[in-house]
Amino acid sequence: MEQLIIAIVVLSSVISVIATGFAAAWAEKHIGSAAVGAITEKEELFSKGLVLTVIPETIVIFGLTVSLVLLFVVLPQLL
Amino acid sequence: MGSSVSISSPYFEETNYSYLNTRVRAMQSKLYKENTYFKLLNMEISQIARFLGEGNYKYEIESLSGNYKGVELIEYSINYNLGNTYNKLIKMGGKAASKYAFAIFSKWDIHNIIAVLRGKYSNSSEYEIEKTLIPIGEMPFNFIQSLVKTSTYGEVIKKLKKIERFEFIDENKEIADLESELFKEYYKNILEKFRNEKKSIFIKFIKTEIDITNIKNILRMKRYGFGIEEEKKNTIEGGLFFNVKELSSLLRSNEEDFLKKVKMTPYGSIIEKHLHETTLFYLEEYLEKYLMKCAKEYFIGDSFNIMPVLHYIISKKIEVDNLRKISRGKASNLEKKIIENSLVI
Amino acid sequence: MNSNVRMTKIVLVGTKDNMKETIDILHSLKIIHIIDFKEHDETFEVGKSLGEVAIFSELLISIRSLLHKFDNGLGNIKATYTKSEVSRNLEKEVFETENIIKGYSEKIGKIDSVLKEIENIESIGELKGIGIEKKIISSVNNLISSKSQLEAYRTELKDQMDAIIEQESIHLLQYEDFLSNEIEKMEAPLRFTTTKNTFLIEGWIPENKYQDIKSILKKKFNNRVTIDKVKFSHNEDVPIEFKHPIPIKPFELLLELFEYPKTKEIDPTFAIFITFPLFYGIMLGDIGYGLTIFFTSLFMKTKFKTEGWGMILGILEYSSLYTIIFGIIYGEFFGFGIFHFLGIDKIFGLQMPVLNRITDFMPIMILSMAIGIFHILLGLSFGFINHYRNHNLKKAILEKGSWIMLIFSIIFLTINIYMSGPFFYIGISLFLTSIILLIIGEGFIGLIHIFSLMSNILSYLRLMAIGLSSVGIAIVINSIVTKVIFPKGGVFILLGYIVLIGGHMGNILLGIIASFLHALRLHYVEFFTKFYEGGGVKYKPFGT
């Protein structure tokens, strides 16, 4: 039983990082190509483009936090 | 410089709209604003050339100014810049974008061919002809240039006839007739190519364009007389408001009826305002202006389609046309007010 | 809090015959920020350029085209010509050079086309055996063999041409500078309003310079050119010139990258000066990395002396100091536990390291959220003040005050879990009031924004997460080297050092960029959205 719980929690934390990673990557792909498009024509948009590109990284940060909480907060309580 | 991209030659990737449209919007934001034209109107020719060379036309002005001066420098620069810009659009546009872009650009093929034909017909020098060419279009520009180098009018036609699209060209016809046939062919071609998207905004634009061309011809015929032959030649099927049949009845109706029918369309007010002027020049000019304005309005769309690109294509054409009007007007000492009125702002 | 130079709007009116002199004076004073004339009608219109602008423009086009042909970046050389000197020699010299270069280009062009034809002939292939006379074949072959000579001659010509342009380039650059300057003056009237006999300049000047310019004009023109203050509303785009103390100056860059503040808005530069390096330090937090960045930016400051670089490097210096401080708190030196390594357990009775980023991530997480809440509250209070200044108290309370109350209510409700006291009642009543105010202020849509507020606060978790990933990479590099490569001995020691240095260099680079971007993002997205409108104009006086 204990092993099952560990397995499920670890799996959940893995999924939360992987899924949010993919999500952030997908969003960044689009924003990034848009930013590159704008920067090619107007160099002064470089900084704005860069900042806009990292915006979806929040998603994966949430994922990382969830997985950390699962591993180090939730898991010890379940055991 | 100004080499043209042929639709069959390069490998076209899938269109990446997020890249394409932000880039095009950035390009759009670099176009000259209304205020700039008022400044330009107060400048001398060489000043205008310098001003253009400090902005979007830097490359063209700097590389051409060794060979040309004054108005010629401006004309060449803006033509080449238009060509370069459009070719850039095609290269970055990918599959979906280039389909529409080529459809619009192939009009310049017709423009260039007619320029060559007219030049050859009137025995102008190669240099004179080249000045009027714009390096855009579906055909490779090298081909057009080779046409310029061809010695006689007849030879040019022979060369053209080898192309499937232009098989119908007849050497014995008058050049004006050839012109209208070429344009007819162009519109037929486009409507054929896009017959699956009858409702699309792009087709709406093309149809508006057909309407405007038709109305211009009708007004001319009404004023200067016509025969069945002319009528057939000068009306194009596929307009937005008038088909050929309605055009024919328009042509034969008296002024009152004509105005009544025309007034049901958006062109009505323009026609009514200028119908009684001595020349048709302004009326045609304003119809043209209306077409450009309406194209700009049509092509305002959201980010994930081709609309921003079409919007840019039209806006860029307007800009180049405006600059040409200003520089030509300045060169022939036209009054400021007259130039200003002819600008599309 | 407002650290901008006070501007005043002026109108300068004069008769047209004094326009040229006025422009010269304004150009040398470099204090008036001209507002371009926009609308025009029958009586008022844009002015016309002055003087020999057509010739000057033509010259400038020629010069630029020559420089365009030879482009190896000769840098900025300042023109030290007086006008009379220049106009005597310049025209002749430029057109002479242009003609020489044109001659060369034509020669090269002709050789090019000959070469092209030769290549065409070459591609035809063997001519033997098709019944051509031997003499003709040999002359054709002669032609082909002259290819290399022609090519050599072409390069020679090109080199000569480049040499001429290079020799002239300093002059040309000086002329370019001079002409651009002159043309700016000549074209200035294109920005003025003119009538038949008079001209009018609208613009902004710093308030304390007003008396100076007034007396200068009075002395010069008596009353033929006059300057007057005019009333302006604060909705107008008053140009902004900061007057920050030197330490804060670099952080203006972060505003410039975003948008300039409007006139009556709070200038957040000082707040950024405090929080930006702090966030950066929390995220990167490593003594070794901090020292590296500090000394690298000190070194780079001596190499890159432009204003922009100075600002970026300045920001990095501050940030690296915080990085070192947090490195001490975390006890990290290039990812190694430094206190453990040195055998130090306690300093001043404090357990060292104060926080271990790997094991104590929960406290750091809570700290991040707390910082986030504080930062957003700061932003909201700025927003409150902005609204109060630009609109009224009611709007400020409804749109910003309600959010502040909401956050406080959540704080009280959280405290309630851990402590006894009246916190619950305070919290719940604040909560209800804020919700009501919110609905009055922004409608029911406002309730949805509660979620974006939540995600804003959670977003500060990146302070923990970015750091965690950075230290994670550092630890992986260290353990690969010390546990896998070093034990093998011999050549592997050297390899180990290479991996160590390379790995940490990569990680520092990543750390600099990631921490910078995320700190920036927290300011732009989470902080600025609470109060900042932007869209102000930078003060750019005529003549600079």
Tab-separated table of N, CA and C in Angstrom, chain C residues 323-449:
chain	number	residue	atom	x	y	z
C	323	THR	N	23.507	39.394	-5.076
C	323	THR	CA	23.765	37.974	-5.314
C	323	THR	C	24.761	37.443	-4.288
C	324	ILE	N	25.782	38.269	-4.008
C	324	ILE	CA	26.778	37.829	-3.024
C	324	ILE	C	26.143	37.718	-1.637
C	325	ILE	N	25.347	38.732	-1.285
C	325	ILE	CA	24.699	38.707	0.035
C	325	ILE	C	23.842	37.458	0.189
C	326	PHE	N	23.021	37.177	-0.838
C	326	PHE	CA	22.175	35.988	-0.732
C	326	PHE	C	22.999	34.716	-0.845
C	327	GLY	N	24.153	34.808	-1.536
C	327	GLY	CA	25.058	33.668	-1.573
C	327	GLY	C	25.525	33.314	-0.168
C	328	ILE	N	25.805	34.339	0.641
C	328	ILE	CA	26.228	34.089	2.024
C	328	ILE	C	25.075	33.478	2.817
C	329	ILE	N	23.863	34.017	2.591
C	329	ILE	CA	22.709	33.476	3.311
C	329	ILE	C	22.476	32.010	2.945
C	330	TYR	N	22.600	31.717	1.644
C	330	TYR	CA	22.385	30.337	1.213
C	330	TYR	C	23.620	29.474	1.465
C	331	GLY	N	24.781	30.135	1.718
C	331	GLY	CA	26.018	29.387	1.924
C	331	GLY	C	26.502	28.693	0.671
C	332	GLU	N	26.354	29.350	-0.487
C	332	GLU	CA	26.767	28.695	-1.734
C	332	GLU	C	27.932	29.426	-2.376
C	333	PHE	N	28.906	28.611	-2.834
C	333	PHE	CA	30.021	29.165	-3.580
C	333	PHE	C	30.208	28.267	-4.792
C	334	PHE	N	29.822	28.732	-5.949
C	334	PHE	CA	29.779	27.893	-7.155
C	334	PHE	C	29.064	26.569	-6.878
C	335	GLY	N	27.991	26.625	-6.160
C	335	GLY	CA	27.212	25.417	-5.911
C	335	GLY	C	27.718	24.575	-4.746
C	336	PHE	N	28.940	24.822	-4.260
C	336	PHE	CA	29.438	24.077	-3.096
C	336	PHE	C	28.892	24.689	-1.817
C	337	GLY	N	28.639	23.838	-0.822
C	337	GLY	CA	28.264	24.365	0.483
C	337	GLY	C	29.507	24.929	1.158
C	338	ILE	N	29.651	26.253	1.125
C	338	ILE	CA	30.928	26.843	1.549
C	338	ILE	C	31.167	26.702	3.043
C	339	PHE	N	30.094	26.857	3.847
C	339	PHE	CA	30.291	26.816	5.299
C	339	PHE	C	30.624	25.398	5.750
C	340	HIS	N	29.966	24.463	5.117
C	340	HIS	CA	30.238	23.065	5.413
C	340	HIS	C	31.681	22.741	5.060
C	341	PHE	N	32.119	23.268	3.921
C	341	PHE	CA	33.464	23.025	3.424
C	341	PHE	C	34.508	23.634	4.357
C	342	LEU	N	34.229	24.838	4.842
C	342	LEU	CA	35.185	25.520	5.719
C	342	LEU	C	35.070	25.035	7.157
C	343	GLY	N	34.055	24.254	7.430
C	343	GLY	CA	33.857	23.752	8.782
C	343	GLY	C	33.294	24.803	9.727
C	344	ILE	N	32.687	25.841	9.164
C	344	ILE	CA	32.070	26.854	10.032
C	344	ILE	C	30.628	26.441	10.298
C	345	ASP	N	30.256	26.451	11.516
C	345	ASP	CA	28.900	26.029	11.863
C	345	ASP	C	28.027	27.218	12.193
C	346	LYS	N	28.614	28.104	13.026
C	346	LYS	CA	27.816	29.236	13.490
C	346	LYS	C	28.588	30.518	13.362
C	347	ILE	N	27.878	31.579	12.960
C	347	ILE	CA	28.489	32.901	13.009
C	347	ILE	C	27.561	33.770	13.828
C	348	PHE	N	28.120	34.414	14.854
C	348	PHE	CA	27.307	35.213	15.785
C	348	PHE	C	26.100	34.411	16.276
C	349	GLY	N	26.313	33.163	16.547
C	349	GLY	CA	25.238	32.340	17.093
C	349	GLY	C	24.174	31.976	16.086
C	350	LEU	N	24.443	32.313	14.811
C	350	LEU	CA	23.445	32.001	13.790
C	350	LEU	C	23.866	30.728	13.083
C	351	GLN	N	22.930	29.804	12.952
C	351	GLN	CA	23.222	28.561	12.231
C	351	GLN	C	23.570	28.875	10.782
C	352	MET	N	24.691	28.326	10.307
C	352	MET	CA	25.098	28.605	8.935
C	352	MET	C	24.966	27.349	8.093
C	353	PRO	N	24.534	27.408	6.880
C	353	PRO	CA	23.914	28.559	6.230
C	353	PRO	C	22.540	28.850	6.789
C	354	VAL	N	22.142	30.080	6.687
C	354	VAL	CA	20.847	30.478	7.245
C	354	VAL	C	19.733	29.693	6.555
C	355	LEU	N	19.836	29.612	5.233
C	355	LEU	CA	18.836	28.861	4.467
C	355	LEU	C	19.571	27.968	3.481
C	356	ASN	N	19.159	26.709	3.430
C	356	ASN	CA	19.699	25.855	2.388
C	356	ASN	C	18.643	25.734	1.306
C	357	ARG	N	19.033	26.119	0.078
C	357	ARG	CA	17.983	26.230	-0.944
C	357	ARG	C	17.359	24.892	-1.297
C	358	ILE	N	18.140	23.796	-1.181
C	358	ILE	CA	17.592	22.498	-1.558
C	358	ILE	C	16.650	21.961	-0.479
C	359	THR	N	17.108	22.008	0.759
C	359	THR	CA	16.287	21.386	1.803
C	359	THR	C	15.255	22.339	2.386
C	360	ASP	N	15.577	23.634	2.425
C	360	ASP	CA	14.637	24.591	3.024
C	360	ASP	C	13.801	25.290	1.974
C	361	PHE	N	13.356	24.553	0.968
C	361	PHE	CA	12.660	25.298	-0.074
C	361	PHE	C	11.310	25.823	0.396
C	362	MET	N	10.737	25.165	1.406
C	362	MET	CA	9.443	25.671	1.896
C	362	MET	C	9.544	27.083	2.469
C	363	PRO	N	10.500	27.333	3.393
C	363	PRO	CA	10.619	28.716	3.890
C	363	PRO	C	10.872	29.724	2.762
C	364	ILE	N	11.703	29.308	1.795
C	364	ILE	CA	11.991	30.246	0.709
C	364	ILE	C	10.737	30.505	-0.114
C	365	MET	N	9.932	29.443	-0.264
C	365	MET	CA	8.682	29.591	-1.000
C	365	MET	C	7.773	30.596	-0.305
C	366	ILE	N	7.669	30.445	1.009
C	366	ILE	CA	6.806	31.358	1.758
C	366	ILE	C	7.369	32.775	1.695
C	367	LEU	N	8.704	32.863	1.784
C	367	LEU	CA	9.344	34.175	1.679
C	367	LEU	C	9.028	34.818	0.325
C	368	SER	N	9.110	33.992	-0.735
C	368	SER	CA	8.825	34.517	-2.074
C	368	SER	C	7.419	35.075	-2.154
C	369	MET	N	6.471	34.299	-1.612
C	369	MET	CA	5.075	34.752	-1.651
C	369	MET	C	4.923	36.047	-0.851
C	370	ALA	N	5.601	36.097	0.295
C	370	ALA	CA	5.486	37.291	1.138
C	370	ALA	C	6.023	38.499	0.384
C	371	ILE	N	7.179	38.295	-0.254
C	371	ILE	CA	7.742	39.394	-1.052
C	371	ILE	C	6.768	39.803	-2.144
C	372	GLY	N	6.166	38.787	-2.759
C	372	GLY	CA	5.206	39.058	-3.814
C	372	GLY	C	4.054	39.898	-3.311
C	373	ILE	N	3.501	39.485	-2.174
C	373	ILE	CA	2.365	40.234	-1.620
C	373	ILE	C	2.769	41.672	-1.319
C	374	PHE	N	3.965	41.816	-0.723
C	374	PHE	CA	4.436	43.159	-0.413
C	374	PHE	C	4.599	43.997	-1.682
C	375	HIS	N	5.193	43.367	-2.693
C	375	HIS	CA	5.477	44.085	-3.934
C	375	HIS	C	4.189	44.540	-4.621
C	376	ILE	N	3.215	43.611	-4.633
C	376	ILE	CA	1.944	43.955	-5.267
C	376	ILE	C	1.212	45.032	-4.468
C	377	LEU	N	1.310	44.938	-3.137
C	377	LEU	CA	0.707	45.995	-2.316
C	377	LEU	C	1.329	47.341	-2.615
C	378	LEU	N	2.659	47.343	-2.804
C	378	LEU	CA	3.354	48.582	-3.150
C	378	LEU	C	2.817	49.128	-4.469
C	379	GLY	N	2.697	48.214	-5.430
C	379	GLY	CA	2.179	48.625	-6.730
C	379	GLY	C	0.782	49.197	-6.615
C	380	LEU	N	-0.053	48.535	-5.823
C	380	LEU	CA	-1.434	49.000	-5.662
C	380	LEU	C	-1.477	50.358	-4.974
C	381	SER	N	-0.578	50.574	-3.998
C	381	SER	CA	-0.597	51.880	-3.335
C	381	SER	C	-0.162	52.974	-4.304
C	382	PHE	N	0.838	52.658	-5.142
C	382	PHE	CA	1.201	53.625	-6.188
C	382	PHE	C	-0.010	53.928	-7.061
C	383	GLY	N	-0.723	52.853	-7.400
C	383	GLY	CA	-1.904	53.016	-8.237
C	383	GLY	C	-2.941	53.890	-7.547
C	384	PHE	N	-3.083	53.694	-6.236
C	384	PHE	CA	-4.016	54.498	-5.434
C	384	PHE	C	-3.654	55.974	-5.541
C	385	ILE	N	-2.362	56.255	-5.373
C	385	ILE	CA	-1.919	57.653	-5.429
C	385	ILE	C	-2.133	58.229	-6.836
C	386	ASN	N	-1.767	57.434	-7.854
C	386	ASN	CA	-1.952	57.899	-9.238
C	386	ASN	C	-3.406	58.239	-9.519
C	387	HIS	N	-4.292	57.326	-9.105
C	387	HIS	CA	-5.718	57.558	-9.337
C	387	HIS	C	-6.193	58.783	-8.584
C	388	TYR	N	-5.691	58.934	-7.353
C	388	TYR	CA	-6.104	60.065	-6.539
C	388	TYR	C	-5.651	61.372	-7.184
C	389	ARG	N	-4.414	61.362	-7.712
C	389	ARG	CA	-3.881	62.570	-8.349
C	389	ARG	C	-4.617	62.893	-9.642
C	390	ASN	N	-4.830	61.856	-10.451
C	390	ASN	CA	-5.353	62.105	-11.793
C	390	ASN	C	-6.873	62.137	-11.843
C	391	HIS	N	-7.533	61.452	-10.896
C	391	HIS	CA	-8.991	61.468	-10.907
C	391	HIS	C	-9.493	61.999	-9.563
C	392	ASN	N	-9.993	61.081	-8.733
C	392	ASN	CA	-10.445	61.549	-7.429
C	392	ASN	C	-10.342	60.420	-6.405
C	393	LEU	N	-10.647	60.745	-5.172
C	393	LEU	CA	-10.478	59.779	-4.096
C	393	LEU	C	-11.396	58.583	-4.273
C	394	LYS	N	-12.612	58.854	-4.768
C	394	LYS	CA	-13.596	57.793	-4.893
C	394	LYS	C	-13.083	56.701	-5.831
C	395	LYS	N	-12.601	57.145	-6.996
C	395	LYS	CA	-12.090	56.193	-7.977
C	395	LYS	C	-10.903	55.434	-7.402
C	396	ALA	N	-10.055	56.170	-6.666
C	396	ALA	CA	-8.883	55.535	-6.076
C	396	ALA	C	-9.289	54.436	-5.110
C	397	ILE	N	-10.292	54.738	-4.280
C	397	ILE	CA	-10.724	53.736	-3.297
C	397	ILE	C	-11.392	52.553	-3.982
C	398	LEU	N	-12.273	52.859	-4.936
C	398	LEU	CA	-13.012	51.776	-5.586
C	398	LEU	C	-12.091	50.859	-6.380
C	399	GLU	N	-11.163	51.437	-7.109
C	399	GLU	CA	-10.395	50.609	-8.041
C	399	GLU	C	-9.089	50.076	-7.474
C	400	LYS	N	-8.485	50.817	-6.550
C	400	LYS	CA	-7.214	50.331	-5.995
C	400	LYS	C	-7.373	49.950	-4.526
C	401	GLY	N	-8.097	50.805	-3.781
C	401	GLY	CA	-8.287	50.543	-2.353
C	401	GLY	C	-8.931	49.201	-2.099
C	402	SER	N	-9.900	48.834	-2.938
C	402	SER	CA	-10.590	47.566	-2.735
C	402	SER	C	-9.619	46.394	-2.827
C	403	TRP	N	-8.704	46.468	-3.762
C	403	TRP	CA	-7.729	45.378	-3.907
C	403	TRP	C	-6.799	45.323	-2.701
C	404	ILE	N	-6.384	46.510	-2.238
C	404	ILE	CA	-5.504	46.531	-1.067
C	404	ILE	C	-6.202	45.876	0.113
C	405	MET	N	-7.486	46.242	0.315
C	405	MET	CA	-8.262	45.651	1.417
C	405	MET	C	-8.362	44.149	1.256
C	406	LEU	N	-8.600	43.717	0.031
C	406	LEU	CA	-8.742	42.281	-0.238
C	406	LEU	C	-7.480	41.535	0.186
C	407	ILE	N	-6.337	42.080	-0.200
C	407	ILE	CA	-5.083	41.410	0.158
C	407	ILE	C	-4.913	41.380	1.681
C	408	PHE	N	-5.216	42.513	2.329
C	408	PHE	CA	-5.084	42.536	3.784
C	408	PHE	C	-6.026	41.543	4.446
C	409	SER	N	-7.231	41.429	3.889
C	409	SER	CA	-8.186	40.492	4.486
C	409	SER	C	-7.640	39.072	4.415
C	410	ILE	N	-7.008	38.748	3.290
C	410	ILE	CA	-6.431	37.406	3.155
C	410	ILE	C	-5.291	37.212	4.160
C	411	ILE	N	-4.497	38.283	4.328
C	411	ILE	CA	-3.405	38.184	5.308
C	411	ILE	C	-3.970	37.899	6.700
C	412	PHE	N	-5.025	38.654	7.080
C	412	PHE	CA	-5.612	38.462	8.422
C	412	PHE	C	-6.179	37.067	8.569
C	413	LEU	N	-6.861	36.616	7.500
C	413	LEU	CA	-7.460	35.280	7.589
C	413	LEU	C	-6.376	34.206	7.724
C	414	THR	N	-5.224	34.436	7.080
C	414	THR	CA	-4.134	33.482	7.208
C	414	THR	C	-3.562	33.506	8.619
C	415	ILE	N	-3.393	34.722	9.149
C	415	ILE	CA	-2.868	34.830	10.521
C	415	ILE	C	-3.796	34.104	11.483
C	416	ASN	N	-5.082	34.199	11.225
C	416	ASN	CA	-6.101	33.591	12.083
C	416	ASN	C	-5.869	32.099	12.289
C	417	ILE	N	-5.320	31.453	11.220
C	417	ILE	CA	-5.081	30.007	11.335
C	417	ILE	C	-4.025	29.712	12.401
C	418	TYR	N	-3.028	30.586	12.480
C	418	TYR	CA	-1.907	30.305	13.374
C	418	TYR	C	-2.014	30.993	14.729
C	419	MET	N	-2.794	32.031	14.838
C	419	MET	CA	-2.840	32.786	16.094
C	419	MET	C	-4.285	33.044	16.497
C	420	SER	N	-4.471	33.175	17.795
C	420	SER	CA	-5.823	33.521	18.223
C	420	SER	C	-5.925	35.026	18.356
C	421	GLY	N	-7.126	35.508	18.374
C	421	GLY	CA	-7.328	36.953	18.431
C	421	GLY	C	-8.486	37.319	17.529
C	422	PRO	N	-8.727	38.603	17.382
C	422	PRO	CA	-9.888	39.023	16.582
C	422	PRO	C	-9.599	39.018	15.085
C	423	PHE	N	-8.525	38.311	14.689
C	423	PHE	CA	-8.102	38.388	13.286
C	423	PHE	C	-9.185	37.918	12.325
C	424	PHE	N	-9.920	36.880	12.751
C	424	PHE	CA	-10.944	36.349	11.866
C	424	PHE	C	-11.991	37.393	11.515
C	425	TYR	N	-12.448	38.119	12.564
C	425	TYR	CA	-13.513	39.098	12.324
C	425	TYR	C	-13.031	40.270	11.492
C	426	ILE	N	-11.798	40.712	11.813
C	426	ILE	CA	-11.237	41.801	11.000
C	426	ILE	C	-11.133	41.343	9.547
C	427	GLY	N	-10.592	40.131	9.383
C	427	GLY	CA	-10.379	39.606	8.040
C	427	GLY	C	-11.671	39.501	7.274
C	428	ILE	N	-12.681	38.885	7.888
C	428	ILE	CA	-13.915	38.628	7.140
C	428	ILE	C	-14.632	39.929	6.798
C	429	SER	N	-14.572	40.922	7.737
C	429	SER	CA	-15.277	42.165	7.425
C	429	SER	C	-14.545	42.937	6.321
C	430	LEU	N	-13.191	42.912	6.373
C	430	LEU	CA	-12.417	43.549	5.301
C	430	LEU	C	-12.726	42.890	3.961
C	431	PHE	N	-12.813	41.541	4.021
C	431	PHE	CA	-13.053	40.776	2.803
C	431	PHE	C	-14.376	41.194	2.161
C	432	LEU	N	-15.426	41.230	2.992
C	432	LEU	CA	-16.744	41.567	2.456
C	432	LEU	C	-16.781	42.993	1.904
C	433	THR	N	-16.185	43.934	2.684
C	433	THR	CA	-16.166	45.310	2.204
C	433	THR	C	-15.459	45.416	0.850
C	434	SER	N	-14.297	44.744	0.783
C	434	SER	CA	-13.524	44.871	-0.459
C	434	SER	C	-14.292	44.297	-1.638
C	435	ILE	N	-15.002	43.173	-1.404
C	435	ILE	CA	-15.766	42.577	-2.503
C	435	ILE	C	-16.855	43.537	-2.978
C	436	ILE	N	-17.516	44.169	-2.001
C	436	ILE	CA	-18.586	45.105	-2.377
C	436	ILE	C	-18.016	46.283	-3.168
C	437	LEU	N	-16.902	46.836	-2.642
C	437	LEU	CA	-16.274	47.960	-3.347
C	437	LEU	C	-15.859	47.561	-4.758
C	438	LEU	N	-15.351	46.334	-4.834
C	438	LEU	CA	-14.867	45.828	-6.122
C	438	LEU	C	-15.999	45.765	-7.139
C	439	ILE	N	-17.141	45.252	-6.665
C	439	ILE	CA	-18.277	45.120	-7.590
C	439	ILE	C	-18.790	46.496	-8.007
C	440	ILE	N	-18.783	47.439	-7.048
C	440	ILE	CA	-19.209	48.802	-7.412
C	440	ILE	C	-18.226	49.388	-8.412
C	441	GLY	N	-16.926	49.164	-8.138
C	441	GLY	CA	-15.889	49.797	-8.956
C	441	GLY	C	-15.763	49.186	-10.333
C	442	GLU	N	-15.662	47.877	-10.398
C	442	GLU	CA	-15.349	47.254	-11.684
C	442	GLU	C	-16.448	46.326	-12.190
C	443	GLY	N	-17.524	46.209	-11.440
C	443	GLY	CA	-18.585	45.302	-11.864
C	443	GLY	C	-18.223	43.863	-11.527
C	444	PHE	N	-19.092	42.943	-11.938
C	444	PHE	CA	-18.868	41.549	-11.568
C	444	PHE	C	-17.607	40.984	-12.237
C	445	ILE	N	-17.217	41.655	-13.345
C	445	ILE	CA	-15.986	41.226	-14.016
C	445	ILE	C	-14.802	41.309	-13.051
C	446	GLY	N	-14.913	42.255	-12.107
C	446	GLY	CA	-13.847	42.432	-11.126
C	446	GLY	C	-13.565	41.168	-10.337
C	447	LEU	N	-14.650	40.396	-10.089
C	447	LEU	CA	-14.469	39.160	-9.319
C	447	LEU	C	-13.547	38.189	-10.039
C	448	ILE	N	-13.640	38.202	-11.377
C	448	ILE	CA	-12.760	37.311	-12.140
C	448	ILE	C	-11.303	37.714	-11.971
C	449	HIS	N	-11.091	39.042	-11.810
C	449	HIS	CA	-9.714	39.507	-11.660
C	449	HIS	C	-9.073	39.006	-10.379
